[in-house]
């Protein structure tokens, strides 16, 4: 479960925001679009009719910037907000007038009943990925190569679960491995299949990708360096939000 959150945007005097305090938005739905004013901020109808870059320029000229996140346990102010919020990112950007296209990539995950032997590592084989939780349950995606899985539906969940159980039983030579439960989740895959990393608005950065668990360390290092004043990291050049972000239709 996650804490619903909204991104806070407000007017500030040019150059008034400083420092390096950070806040990361939690997964949730936004509901706080900045209200139109007489200082140059475009109206809602204008936002929807203009190109994203034009709208962003007008926001900057009007001295609007992201100043924190509002959550169920209260607001958190920050000079920089990072949305590392996966599939919830479009909902958090919507109140700010932005649209981030995402692909539909469902994933079926299998959980077995606890087994009495232990895995000490995450296992990755050509046929299957497996890890084990603290209770002894094996966790395995039903798609053998889920990183490259482009299916938009799970057409036969029962068949996929049965095939995954068969692979696990054969891999561990344990016919007693049994299904406990299964879930379907959605992978956070941006519209062109590549990560989205970097500045979206003044004070707001995005870090949306699959697989976040694989890329988290290098992305955090590169993005934090930019936030703290280093030059743009060339590793992120092909993954900037500007290639996909649009003003909401």
XYZ file of N, CA, C and O in Angstrom, residues 52-53 56 93 98-103 188-201 206-210 215 219 234-247:
180
model
N 4.014 21.649 -25.318
C 4.542 21.497 -23.965
C 5.679 22.470 -23.693
O 5.745 23.092 -22.644
N 6.609 22.635 -24.638
C 7.756 23.511 -24.408
C 7.309 24.963 -24.218
O 7.858 25.691 -23.394
N 5.852 25.235 -20.726
C 6.915 25.220 -19.725
C 7.616 26.575 -19.676
O 7.883 27.106 -18.592
N 1.212 13.777 -12.597
C 1.533 14.868 -13.507
C 0.289 15.556 -14.061
O 0.337 16.728 -14.442
N 0.354 18.064 -17.487
C 1.282 17.283 -18.297
C 0.779 15.864 -18.493
O 0.116 15.290 -17.629
N 1.136 15.289 -19.632
C 0.789 13.907 -19.948
C 2.061 13.133 -20.275
O 2.848 13.546 -21.124
N 2.261 12.017 -19.567
C 3.366 11.108 -19.854
C 2.778 9.807 -20.363
O 2.161 9.060 -19.602
N 2.937 9.482 -21.643
C 2.380 8.230 -22.156
C 3.115 7.025 -21.588
O 4.339 7.031 -21.447
N 2.354 6.004 -21.244
C 2.912 4.765 -20.712
C 2.341 3.588 -21.491
O 1.185 3.614 -21.928
N 3.142 2.555 -21.666
C 2.680 1.320 -22.284
C 1.961 0.465 -21.251
O 2.234 0.558 -20.056
N 6.119 -0.355 -15.001
C 6.173 1.061 -15.399
C 7.049 1.265 -16.634
O 8.251 1.564 -16.528
N 6.457 1.118 -17.809
C 7.203 1.227 -19.061
C 6.740 2.479 -19.813
O 5.600 2.536 -20.278
N 7.591 3.496 -19.939
C 7.208 4.692 -20.699
C 6.879 4.365 -22.157
O 7.181 3.282 -22.661
N 6.260 5.339 -22.834
C 5.640 5.100 -24.126
C 6.526 4.572 -25.220
O 6.047 3.884 -26.125
N 7.832 4.865 -25.192
C 8.727 4.325 -26.218
C 9.570 3.167 -25.696
O 10.502 2.725 -26.369
N 9.230 2.685 -24.492
C 9.929 1.533 -23.929
C 11.199 1.858 -23.177
O 11.806 0.967 -22.578
N 11.627 3.120 -23.181
C 12.876 3.511 -22.545
C 12.616 4.299 -21.264
O 11.548 4.895 -21.096
N 13.586 4.347 -20.343
C 13.413 5.113 -19.115
C 13.170 6.592 -19.389
O 13.566 7.132 -20.423
N 12.507 7.242 -18.442
C 12.309 8.689 -18.461
C 12.982 9.237 -17.207
O 12.553 8.963 -16.092
N 14.055 10.018 -17.410
C 14.886 10.461 -16.291
C 15.301 11.905 -16.518
O 15.902 12.230 -17.539
N 14.977 12.766 -15.560
C 15.447 14.139 -15.648
C 14.363 15.148 -15.349
O 13.286 14.821 -14.845
N 14.634 16.401 -15.679
C 13.770 17.512 -15.319
C 12.505 17.542 -16.161
O 12.550 17.435 -17.387
N 11.360 17.699 -15.469
C 10.074 17.840 -16.144
C 9.563 19.266 -16.040
O 8.974 19.793 -16.984
N 9.770 19.898 -14.900
C 9.387 21.277 -14.621
C 10.409 21.850 -13.653
O 11.155 21.085 -13.021
N 11.795 13.472 -12.944
C 11.169 12.163 -13.087
C 12.230 11.074 -13.116
O 13.336 11.274 -13.618
N 11.873 9.913 -12.591
C 12.708 8.710 -12.695
C 11.747 7.532 -12.833
O 11.340 6.918 -11.844
N 11.342 7.257 -14.069
C 10.320 6.242 -14.355
C 10.908 5.238 -15.331
O 11.347 5.622 -16.421
N 10.894 3.960 -14.963
C 11.570 2.973 -15.815
C 11.236 1.553 -15.373
O 10.750 1.319 -14.281
N 11.526 0.635 -16.268
C 11.515 -0.791 -15.956
C 12.804 -1.379 -16.532
O 13.103 -1.191 -17.703
N 18.111 -0.708 -12.381
C 18.738 0.550 -12.766
C 18.839 1.567 -11.639
O 19.451 2.623 -11.817
N 21.017 5.196 -11.817
C 20.146 6.354 -12.048
C 20.214 7.313 -10.868
O 20.292 8.536 -11.044
N 26.019 12.536 -19.422
C 25.801 12.009 -20.773
C 25.102 10.654 -20.789
O 24.486 10.296 -21.799
N 25.159 9.914 -19.680
C 24.467 8.628 -19.622
C 22.953 8.796 -19.744
O 22.250 7.872 -20.169
N 22.443 9.975 -19.374
C 21.006 10.199 -19.362
C 20.497 10.914 -20.613
O 19.297 11.171 -20.731
N 21.387 11.210 -21.539
C 21.031 12.051 -22.683
C 19.870 11.493 -23.501
O 19.028 12.252 -24.005
N 19.801 10.189 -23.659
C 18.761 9.578 -24.496
C 17.457 9.331 -23.746
O 16.492 8.834 -24.346
N 17.406 9.692 -22.467
C 16.261 9.308 -21.644
C 15.531 10.502 -21.023
O 14.774 10.340 -20.079
N 15.721 11.682 -21.569
C 15.135 12.881 -20.992
C 13.614 12.903 -21.165
O 13.076 12.455 -22.185
N 12.885 13.464 -20.190
C 11.428 13.527 -20.280
C 10.917 14.310 -21.490
O 9.816 14.053 -21.976
N 11.693 15.256 -21.991
C 11.213 16.133 -23.055
C 10.824 15.384 -24.315
O 10.019 15.877 -25.117
N 11.352 14.180 -24.520
C 11.013 13.437 -25.738
C 9.592 12.882 -25.704
O 9.028 12.574 -26.755
N 9.001 12.755 -24.506
C 7.673 12.156 -24.376
C 6.624 13.086 -23.753
O 5.441 12.964 -24.050
N 7.035 13.959 -22.851
C 6.062 14.792 -22.135
C 5.314 15.712 -23.090
O 5.916 16.320 -23.977
N 4.033 15.821 -22.863
C 3.192 16.705 -23.660
C 2.208 17.422 -22.724
O 1.894 16.925 -21.646
N 1.723 18.565 -23.173
C 0.624 19.188 -22.457
C -0.596 18.291 -22.588
O -0.806 17.654 -23.618
